[in-house]
PDB file of C-alpha atoms and ligand atoms in Angstrom:
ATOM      1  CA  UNK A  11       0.000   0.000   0.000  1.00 98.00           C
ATOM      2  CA  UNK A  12       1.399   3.585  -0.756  1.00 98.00           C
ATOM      3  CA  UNK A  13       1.767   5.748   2.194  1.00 98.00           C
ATOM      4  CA  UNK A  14       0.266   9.533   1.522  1.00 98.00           C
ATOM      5  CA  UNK A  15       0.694  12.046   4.128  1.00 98.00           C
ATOM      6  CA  UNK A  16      -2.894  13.935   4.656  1.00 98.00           C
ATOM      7  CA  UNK A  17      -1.319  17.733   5.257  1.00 98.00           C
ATOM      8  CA  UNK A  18      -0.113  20.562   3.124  1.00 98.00           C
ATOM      9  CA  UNK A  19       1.975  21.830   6.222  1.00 98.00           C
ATOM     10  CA  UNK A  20       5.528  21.876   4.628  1.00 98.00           C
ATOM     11  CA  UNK A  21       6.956  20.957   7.894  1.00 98.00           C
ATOM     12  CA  UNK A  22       5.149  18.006   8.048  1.00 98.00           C
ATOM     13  CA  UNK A  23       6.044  16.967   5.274  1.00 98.00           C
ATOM     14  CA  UNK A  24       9.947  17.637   5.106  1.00 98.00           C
ATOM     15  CA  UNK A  25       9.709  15.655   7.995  1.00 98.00           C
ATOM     16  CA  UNK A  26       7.494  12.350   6.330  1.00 98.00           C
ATOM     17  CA  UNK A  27       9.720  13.029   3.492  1.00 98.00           C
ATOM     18  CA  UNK A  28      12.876  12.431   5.223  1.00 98.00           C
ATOM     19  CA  UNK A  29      11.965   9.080   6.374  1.00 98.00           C
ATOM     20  CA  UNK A  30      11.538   7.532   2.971  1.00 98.00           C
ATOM     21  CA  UNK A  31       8.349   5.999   3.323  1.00 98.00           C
ATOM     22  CA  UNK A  32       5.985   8.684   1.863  1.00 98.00           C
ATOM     23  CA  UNK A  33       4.690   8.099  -1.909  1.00 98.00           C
ATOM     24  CA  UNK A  34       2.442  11.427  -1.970  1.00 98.00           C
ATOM     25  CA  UNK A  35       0.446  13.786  -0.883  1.00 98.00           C
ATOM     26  CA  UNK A  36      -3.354  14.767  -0.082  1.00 98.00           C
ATOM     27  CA  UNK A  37      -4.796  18.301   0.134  1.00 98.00           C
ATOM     28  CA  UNK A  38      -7.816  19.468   0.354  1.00 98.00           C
ATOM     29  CA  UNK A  39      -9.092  23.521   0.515  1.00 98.00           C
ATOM     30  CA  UNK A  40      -9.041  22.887   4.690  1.00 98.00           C
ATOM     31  CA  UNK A  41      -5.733  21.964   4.973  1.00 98.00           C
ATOM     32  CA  UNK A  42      -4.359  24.315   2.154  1.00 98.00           C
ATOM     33  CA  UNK A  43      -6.615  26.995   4.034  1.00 98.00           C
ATOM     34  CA  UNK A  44      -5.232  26.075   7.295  1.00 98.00           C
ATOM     35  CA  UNK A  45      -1.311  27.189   5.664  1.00 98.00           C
ATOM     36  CA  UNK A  46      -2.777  30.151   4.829  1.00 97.00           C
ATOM     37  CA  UNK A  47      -0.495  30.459   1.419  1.00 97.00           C
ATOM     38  CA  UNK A  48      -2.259  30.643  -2.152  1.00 97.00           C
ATOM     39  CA  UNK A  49      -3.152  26.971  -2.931  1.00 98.00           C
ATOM     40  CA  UNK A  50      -0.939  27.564  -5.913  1.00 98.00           C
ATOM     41  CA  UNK A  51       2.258  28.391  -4.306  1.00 98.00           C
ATOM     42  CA  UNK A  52       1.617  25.960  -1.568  1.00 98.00           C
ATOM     43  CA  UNK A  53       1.067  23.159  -4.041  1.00 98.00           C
ATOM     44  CA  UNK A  54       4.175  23.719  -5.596  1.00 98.00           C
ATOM     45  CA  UNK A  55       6.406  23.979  -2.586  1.00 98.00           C
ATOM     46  CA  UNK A  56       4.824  20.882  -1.415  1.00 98.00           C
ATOM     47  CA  UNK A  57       5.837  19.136  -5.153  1.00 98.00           C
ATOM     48  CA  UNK A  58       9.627  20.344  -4.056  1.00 98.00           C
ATOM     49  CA  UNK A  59       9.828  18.451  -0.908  1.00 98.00           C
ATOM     50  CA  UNK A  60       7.884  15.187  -2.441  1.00 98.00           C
ATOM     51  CA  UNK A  61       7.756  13.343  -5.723  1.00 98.00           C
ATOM     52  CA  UNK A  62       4.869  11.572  -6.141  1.00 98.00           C
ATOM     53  CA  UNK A  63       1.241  11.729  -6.832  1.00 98.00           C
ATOM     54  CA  UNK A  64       0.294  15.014  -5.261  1.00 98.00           C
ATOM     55  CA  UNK A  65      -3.749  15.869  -4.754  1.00 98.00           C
ATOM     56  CA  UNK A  66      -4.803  19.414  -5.060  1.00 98.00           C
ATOM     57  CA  UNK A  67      -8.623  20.580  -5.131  1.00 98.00           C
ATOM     58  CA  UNK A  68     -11.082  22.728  -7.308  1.00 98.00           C
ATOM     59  CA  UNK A  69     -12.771  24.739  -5.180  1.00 98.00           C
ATOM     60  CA  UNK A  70     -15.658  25.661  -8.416  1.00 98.00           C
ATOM     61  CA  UNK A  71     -18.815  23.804  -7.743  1.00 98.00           C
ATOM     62  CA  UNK A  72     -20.110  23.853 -11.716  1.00 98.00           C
ATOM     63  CA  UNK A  73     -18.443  21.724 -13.970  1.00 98.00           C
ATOM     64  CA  UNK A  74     -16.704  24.086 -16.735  1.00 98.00           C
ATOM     65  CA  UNK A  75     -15.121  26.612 -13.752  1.00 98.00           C
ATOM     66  CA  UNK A  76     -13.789  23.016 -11.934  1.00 98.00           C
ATOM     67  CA  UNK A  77     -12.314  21.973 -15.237  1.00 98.00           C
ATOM     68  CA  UNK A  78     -10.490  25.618 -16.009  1.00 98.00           C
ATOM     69  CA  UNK A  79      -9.403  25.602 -12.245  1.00 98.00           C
ATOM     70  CA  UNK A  80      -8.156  22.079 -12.558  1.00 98.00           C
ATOM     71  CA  UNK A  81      -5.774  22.443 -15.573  1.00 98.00           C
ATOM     72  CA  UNK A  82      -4.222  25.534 -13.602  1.00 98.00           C
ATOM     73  CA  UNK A  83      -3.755  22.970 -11.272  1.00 98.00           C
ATOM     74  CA  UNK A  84      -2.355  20.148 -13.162  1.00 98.00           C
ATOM     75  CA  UNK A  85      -0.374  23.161 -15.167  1.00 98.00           C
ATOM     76  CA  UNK A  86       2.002  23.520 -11.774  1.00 98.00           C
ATOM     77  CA  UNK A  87       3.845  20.381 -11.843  1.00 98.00           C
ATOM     78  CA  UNK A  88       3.718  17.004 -13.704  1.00 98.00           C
ATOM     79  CA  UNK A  89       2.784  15.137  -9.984  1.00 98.00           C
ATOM     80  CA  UNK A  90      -0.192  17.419  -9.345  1.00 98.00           C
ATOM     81  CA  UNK A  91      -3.517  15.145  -9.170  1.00 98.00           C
ATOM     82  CA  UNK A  92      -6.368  17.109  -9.957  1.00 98.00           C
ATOM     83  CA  UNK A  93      -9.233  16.362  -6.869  1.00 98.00           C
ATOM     84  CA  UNK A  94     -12.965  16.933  -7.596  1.00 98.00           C
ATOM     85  CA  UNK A  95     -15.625  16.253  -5.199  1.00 98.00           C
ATOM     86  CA  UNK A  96     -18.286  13.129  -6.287  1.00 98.00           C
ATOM     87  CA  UNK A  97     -21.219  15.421  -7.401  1.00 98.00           C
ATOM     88  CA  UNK A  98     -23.072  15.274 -10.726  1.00 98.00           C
ATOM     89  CA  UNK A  99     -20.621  18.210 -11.530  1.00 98.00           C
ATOM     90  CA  UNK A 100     -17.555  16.965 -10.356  1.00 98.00           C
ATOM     91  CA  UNK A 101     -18.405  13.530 -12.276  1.00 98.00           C
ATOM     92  CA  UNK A 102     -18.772  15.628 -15.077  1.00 98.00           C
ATOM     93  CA  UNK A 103     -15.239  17.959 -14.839  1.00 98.00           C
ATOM     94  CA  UNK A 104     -13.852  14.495 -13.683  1.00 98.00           C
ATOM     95  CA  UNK A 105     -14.898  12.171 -17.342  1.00 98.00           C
ATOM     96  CA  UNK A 106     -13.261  15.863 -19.372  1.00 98.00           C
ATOM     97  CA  UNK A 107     -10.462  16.076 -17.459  1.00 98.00           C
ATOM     98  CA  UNK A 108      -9.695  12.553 -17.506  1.00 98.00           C
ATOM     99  CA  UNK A 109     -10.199  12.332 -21.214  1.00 98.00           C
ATOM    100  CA  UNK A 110      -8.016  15.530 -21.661  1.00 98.00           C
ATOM    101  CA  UNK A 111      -5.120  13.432 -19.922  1.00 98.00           C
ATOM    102  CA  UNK A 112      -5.516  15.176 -16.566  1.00 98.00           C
ATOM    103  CA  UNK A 113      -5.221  12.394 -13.567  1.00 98.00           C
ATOM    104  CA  UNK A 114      -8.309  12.908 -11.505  1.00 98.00           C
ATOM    105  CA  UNK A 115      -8.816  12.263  -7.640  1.00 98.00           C
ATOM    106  CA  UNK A 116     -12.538  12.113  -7.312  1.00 98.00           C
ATOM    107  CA  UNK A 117     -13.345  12.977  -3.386  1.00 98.00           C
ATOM    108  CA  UNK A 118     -16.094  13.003  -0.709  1.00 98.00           C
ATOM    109  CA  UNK A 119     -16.860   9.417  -1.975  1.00 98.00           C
ATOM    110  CA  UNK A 120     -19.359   7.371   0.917  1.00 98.00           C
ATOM    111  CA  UNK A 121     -20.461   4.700  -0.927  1.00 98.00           C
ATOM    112  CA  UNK A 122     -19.538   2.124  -3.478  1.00 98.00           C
ATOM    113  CA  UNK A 123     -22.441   3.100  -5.732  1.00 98.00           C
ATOM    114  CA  UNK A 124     -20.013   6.694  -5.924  1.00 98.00           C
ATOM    115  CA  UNK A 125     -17.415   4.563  -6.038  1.00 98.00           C
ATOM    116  CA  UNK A 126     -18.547   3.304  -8.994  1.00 98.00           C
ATOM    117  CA  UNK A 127     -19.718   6.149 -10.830  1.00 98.00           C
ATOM    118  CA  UNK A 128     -16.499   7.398 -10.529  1.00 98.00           C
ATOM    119  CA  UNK A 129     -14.055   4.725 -11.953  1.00 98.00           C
ATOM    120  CA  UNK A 130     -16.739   4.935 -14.878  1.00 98.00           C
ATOM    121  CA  UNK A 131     -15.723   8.750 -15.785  1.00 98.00           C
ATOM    122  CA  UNK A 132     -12.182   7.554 -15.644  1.00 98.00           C
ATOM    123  CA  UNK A 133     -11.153   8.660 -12.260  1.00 98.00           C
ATOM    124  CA  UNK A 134      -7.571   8.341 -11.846  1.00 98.00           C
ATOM    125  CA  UNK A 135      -8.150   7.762  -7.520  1.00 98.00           C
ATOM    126  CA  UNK A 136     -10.923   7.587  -5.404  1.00 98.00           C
ATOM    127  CA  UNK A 137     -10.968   8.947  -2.227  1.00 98.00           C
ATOM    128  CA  UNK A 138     -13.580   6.624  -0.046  1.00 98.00           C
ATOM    129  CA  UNK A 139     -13.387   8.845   3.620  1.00 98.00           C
ATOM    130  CA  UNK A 140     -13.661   6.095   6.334  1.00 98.00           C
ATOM    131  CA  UNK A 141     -13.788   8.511   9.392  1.00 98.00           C
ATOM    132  CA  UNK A 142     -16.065  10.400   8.732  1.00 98.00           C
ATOM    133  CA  UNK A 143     -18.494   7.317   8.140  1.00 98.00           C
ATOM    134  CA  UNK A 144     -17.232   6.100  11.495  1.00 98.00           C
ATOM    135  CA  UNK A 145     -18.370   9.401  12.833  1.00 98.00           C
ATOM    136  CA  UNK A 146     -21.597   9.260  11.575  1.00 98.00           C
ATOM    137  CA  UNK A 147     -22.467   5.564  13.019  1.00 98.00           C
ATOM    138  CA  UNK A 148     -21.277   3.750   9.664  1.00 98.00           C
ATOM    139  CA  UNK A 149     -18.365   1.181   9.513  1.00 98.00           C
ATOM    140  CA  UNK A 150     -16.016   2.939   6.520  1.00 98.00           C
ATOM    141  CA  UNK A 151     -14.147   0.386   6.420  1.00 98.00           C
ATOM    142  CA  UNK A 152     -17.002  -2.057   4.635  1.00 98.00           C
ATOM    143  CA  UNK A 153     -17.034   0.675   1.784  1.00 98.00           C
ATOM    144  CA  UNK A 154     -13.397   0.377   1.095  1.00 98.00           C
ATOM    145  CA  UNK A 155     -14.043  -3.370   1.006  1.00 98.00           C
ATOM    146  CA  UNK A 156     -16.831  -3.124  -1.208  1.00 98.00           C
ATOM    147  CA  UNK A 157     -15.076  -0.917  -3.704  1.00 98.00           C
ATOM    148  CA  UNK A 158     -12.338  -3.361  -3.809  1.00 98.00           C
ATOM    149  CA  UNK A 159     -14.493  -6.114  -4.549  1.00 98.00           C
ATOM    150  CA  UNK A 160     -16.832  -3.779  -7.147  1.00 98.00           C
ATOM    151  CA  UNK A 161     -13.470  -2.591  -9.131  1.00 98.00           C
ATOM    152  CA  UNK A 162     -12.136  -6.469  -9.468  1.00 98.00           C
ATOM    153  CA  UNK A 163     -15.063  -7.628 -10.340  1.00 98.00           C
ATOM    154  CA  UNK A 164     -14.837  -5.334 -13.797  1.00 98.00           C
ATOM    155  CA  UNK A 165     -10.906  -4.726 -13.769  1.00 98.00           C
ATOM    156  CA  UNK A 166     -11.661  -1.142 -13.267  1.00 98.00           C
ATOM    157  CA  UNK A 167      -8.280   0.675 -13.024  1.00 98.00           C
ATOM    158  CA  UNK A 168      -9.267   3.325 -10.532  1.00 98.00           C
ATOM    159  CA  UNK A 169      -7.092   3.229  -7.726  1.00 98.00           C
ATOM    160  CA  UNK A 170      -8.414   3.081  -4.059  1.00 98.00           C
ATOM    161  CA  UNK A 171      -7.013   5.407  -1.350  1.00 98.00           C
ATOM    162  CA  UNK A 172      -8.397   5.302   1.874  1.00 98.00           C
ATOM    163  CA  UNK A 173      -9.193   8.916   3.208  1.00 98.00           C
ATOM    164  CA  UNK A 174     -10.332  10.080   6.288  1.00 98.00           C
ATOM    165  CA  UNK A 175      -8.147   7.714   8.333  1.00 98.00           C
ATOM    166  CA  UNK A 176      -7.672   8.462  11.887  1.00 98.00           C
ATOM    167  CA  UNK A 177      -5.448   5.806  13.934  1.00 98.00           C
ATOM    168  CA  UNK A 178      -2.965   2.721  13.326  1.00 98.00           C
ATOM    169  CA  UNK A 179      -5.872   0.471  13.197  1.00 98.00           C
ATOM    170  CA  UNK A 180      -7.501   2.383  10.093  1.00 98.00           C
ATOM    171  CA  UNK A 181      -4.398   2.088   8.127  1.00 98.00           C
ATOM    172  CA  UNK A 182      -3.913  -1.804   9.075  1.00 98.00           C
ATOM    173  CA  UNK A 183      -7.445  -2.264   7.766  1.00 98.00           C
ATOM    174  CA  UNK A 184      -7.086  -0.293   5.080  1.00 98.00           C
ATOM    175  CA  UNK A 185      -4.505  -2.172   3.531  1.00 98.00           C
ATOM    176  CA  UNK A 186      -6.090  -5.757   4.381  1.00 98.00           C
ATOM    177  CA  UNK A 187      -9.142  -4.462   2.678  1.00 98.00           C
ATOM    178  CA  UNK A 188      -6.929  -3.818  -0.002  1.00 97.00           C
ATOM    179  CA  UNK A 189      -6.705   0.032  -0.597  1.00 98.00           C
ATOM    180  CA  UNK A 190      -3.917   0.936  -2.969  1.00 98.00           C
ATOM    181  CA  UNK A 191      -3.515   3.969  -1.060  1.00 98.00           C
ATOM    182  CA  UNK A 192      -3.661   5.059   2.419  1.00 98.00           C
ATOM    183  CA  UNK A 193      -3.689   8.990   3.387  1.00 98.00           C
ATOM    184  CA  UNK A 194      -3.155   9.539   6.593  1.00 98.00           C
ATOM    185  CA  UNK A 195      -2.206  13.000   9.175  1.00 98.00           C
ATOM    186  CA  UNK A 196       1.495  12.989  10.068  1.00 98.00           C
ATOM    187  CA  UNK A 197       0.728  12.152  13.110  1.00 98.00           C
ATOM    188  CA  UNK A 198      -1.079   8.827  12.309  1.00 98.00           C
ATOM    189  CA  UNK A 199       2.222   7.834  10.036  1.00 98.00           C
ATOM    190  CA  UNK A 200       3.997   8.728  13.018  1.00 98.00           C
ATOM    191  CA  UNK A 201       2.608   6.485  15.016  1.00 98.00           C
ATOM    192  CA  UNK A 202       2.558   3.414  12.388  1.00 98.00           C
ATOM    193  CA  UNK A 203       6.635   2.980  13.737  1.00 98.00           C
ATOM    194  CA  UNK A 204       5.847   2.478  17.579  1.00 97.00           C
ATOM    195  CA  UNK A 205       6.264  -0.853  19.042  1.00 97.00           C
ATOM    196  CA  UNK A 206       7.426  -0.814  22.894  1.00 98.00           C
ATOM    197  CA  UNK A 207       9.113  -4.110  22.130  1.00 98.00           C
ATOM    198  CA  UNK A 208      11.651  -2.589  19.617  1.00 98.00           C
ATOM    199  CA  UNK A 209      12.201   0.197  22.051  1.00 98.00           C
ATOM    200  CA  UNK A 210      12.718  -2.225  25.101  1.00 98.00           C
ATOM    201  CA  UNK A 211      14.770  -4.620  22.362  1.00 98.00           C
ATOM    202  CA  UNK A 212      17.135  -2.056  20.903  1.00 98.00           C
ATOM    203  CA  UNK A 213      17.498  -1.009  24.531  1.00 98.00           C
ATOM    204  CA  UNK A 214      18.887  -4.105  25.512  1.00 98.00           C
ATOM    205  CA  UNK A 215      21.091  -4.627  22.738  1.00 97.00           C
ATOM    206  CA  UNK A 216      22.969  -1.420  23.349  1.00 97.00           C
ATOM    207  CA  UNK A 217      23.261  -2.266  27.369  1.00 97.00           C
ATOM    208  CA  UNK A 218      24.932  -5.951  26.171  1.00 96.00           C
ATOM    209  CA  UNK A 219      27.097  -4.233  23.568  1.00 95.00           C
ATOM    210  CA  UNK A 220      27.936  -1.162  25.926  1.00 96.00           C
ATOM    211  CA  UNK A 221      28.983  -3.905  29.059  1.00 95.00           C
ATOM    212  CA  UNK A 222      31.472  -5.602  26.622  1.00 95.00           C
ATOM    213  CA  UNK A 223      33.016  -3.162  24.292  1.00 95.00           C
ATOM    214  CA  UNK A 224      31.939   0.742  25.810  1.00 79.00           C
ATOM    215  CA  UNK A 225      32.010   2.328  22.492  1.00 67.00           C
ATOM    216  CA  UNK A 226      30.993   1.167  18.864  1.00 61.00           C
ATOM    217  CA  UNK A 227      33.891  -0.363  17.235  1.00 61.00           C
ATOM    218  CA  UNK A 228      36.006   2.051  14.992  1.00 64.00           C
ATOM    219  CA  UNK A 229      35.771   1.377  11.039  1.00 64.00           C
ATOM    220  CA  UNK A 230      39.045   0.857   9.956  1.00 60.00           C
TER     221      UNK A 230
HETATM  222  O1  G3P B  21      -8.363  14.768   2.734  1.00 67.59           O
HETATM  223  C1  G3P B  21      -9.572  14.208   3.062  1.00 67.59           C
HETATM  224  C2  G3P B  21      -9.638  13.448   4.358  1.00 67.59           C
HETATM  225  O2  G3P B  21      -8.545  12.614   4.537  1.00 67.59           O
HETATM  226  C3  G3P B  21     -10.119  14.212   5.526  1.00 67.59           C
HETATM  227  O3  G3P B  21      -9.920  13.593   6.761  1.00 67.59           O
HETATM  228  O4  G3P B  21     -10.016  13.537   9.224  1.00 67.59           O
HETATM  229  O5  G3P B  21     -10.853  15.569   7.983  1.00 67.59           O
HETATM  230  O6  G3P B  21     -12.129  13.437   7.940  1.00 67.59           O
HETATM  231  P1  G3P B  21     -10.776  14.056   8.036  1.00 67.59           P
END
């Protein structure tokens, strides 16, 4: 499963970055709005610090001002994923821009009859939000299982990234239900590396190598 990182705080990322593990990036007009930088010059300072897919969203709600707003987009950098939201309009922006060449990340999807819809205009991603189901009494995760099963059943290409996610356990799930992506907050990716038994481990092994030999042997 690819890792995204769910910010547009450059911080954040440099950080993610740095670790080696991060494949992209997801924005929405929240988190670009919560940098407070135009969503243009944010977008590409975020394309310096990662390569890979990188998600940036109209903001236009009718279908020929999403599609001018999203080749601006896609204009910035050769990574930049153009994201429209799953309404009759954005399905509409999202079958021209896909057929223009433009990589589409269709978004506020919360059910696999969206789902669907979407990988029929083409979409590039889909971006199923499992929290906010959660939040609202629903189990997300059986919509990114029944997407997976939907798109197998008729080889759709459309890949499946699993938004919204909130803890460790929604990324473990997400990948057994067989997302192709997972974006999560930093801090979620953060916490993917804890185990107390590596820290108590590693621990250990220092103490038996420090009784022994003090200092790390010199390279010679
Ligand atoms: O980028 C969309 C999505 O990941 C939002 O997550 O936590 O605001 O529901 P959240």
């Amino acid at each position: 499963m690819k890792f995204f990182l769910d910010t547009a705080n450059l911080d954040e990322l440099k950080k993610g970055a740095s670790w080696g593990v991060v494949d992209g990036v997801t924005t929405n007009p929240s988190l670009i709005a919560k940098e407070g930088r135009d969503i243009k010059d944010q977008v590409r300072l975020i394309c310096d610090i990662v390569d890979g897919d990188i998600s940036a969203e109209v903001v236009a709600t009718e279908a020929g001002e999403m599609m001018r707003e999203g080749r601006e987009l896609a204009r910035l950098h050769r990574n930049v994923v153009v994201k429209c939201p799953l309404t009759r309009e954005g399905i509409k922006a999202t079958k021209a821009l896909s057929q223009e060449g433009i990589r589409v990340n269709v978004t506020l999807c919360f059910s696999p009859a969206q789902a669907l819809i979407a990988a029929k205009a083409g979409a590039y991603i889909i971006s199923p939000f499992v929290g906010r189901l959660d939040d609202v009494g629903h189990i997300g995760m059986d919509v990114i299982r029944d997407i997976a099963t939907i798109y197998k059943n008729y080889g759709f290409k459309t890949q499946i990234l699993a938004a919204s996610l909130r803890h460790t356990l929604h990324v473990i799930e997400a990948a057994r239900a067989g997302a192709h992506i997972g974006t999560m907050p930093f801090k979620v990716l953060d916490q993917l590396f804890n185990h107390p038994l590596t820290d108590k481990g590693l621990d250990q092994f220092l103490k038996d190598w420090n009784k022994v030999f003090q200092e790390a042997p010199v390279a010679r």
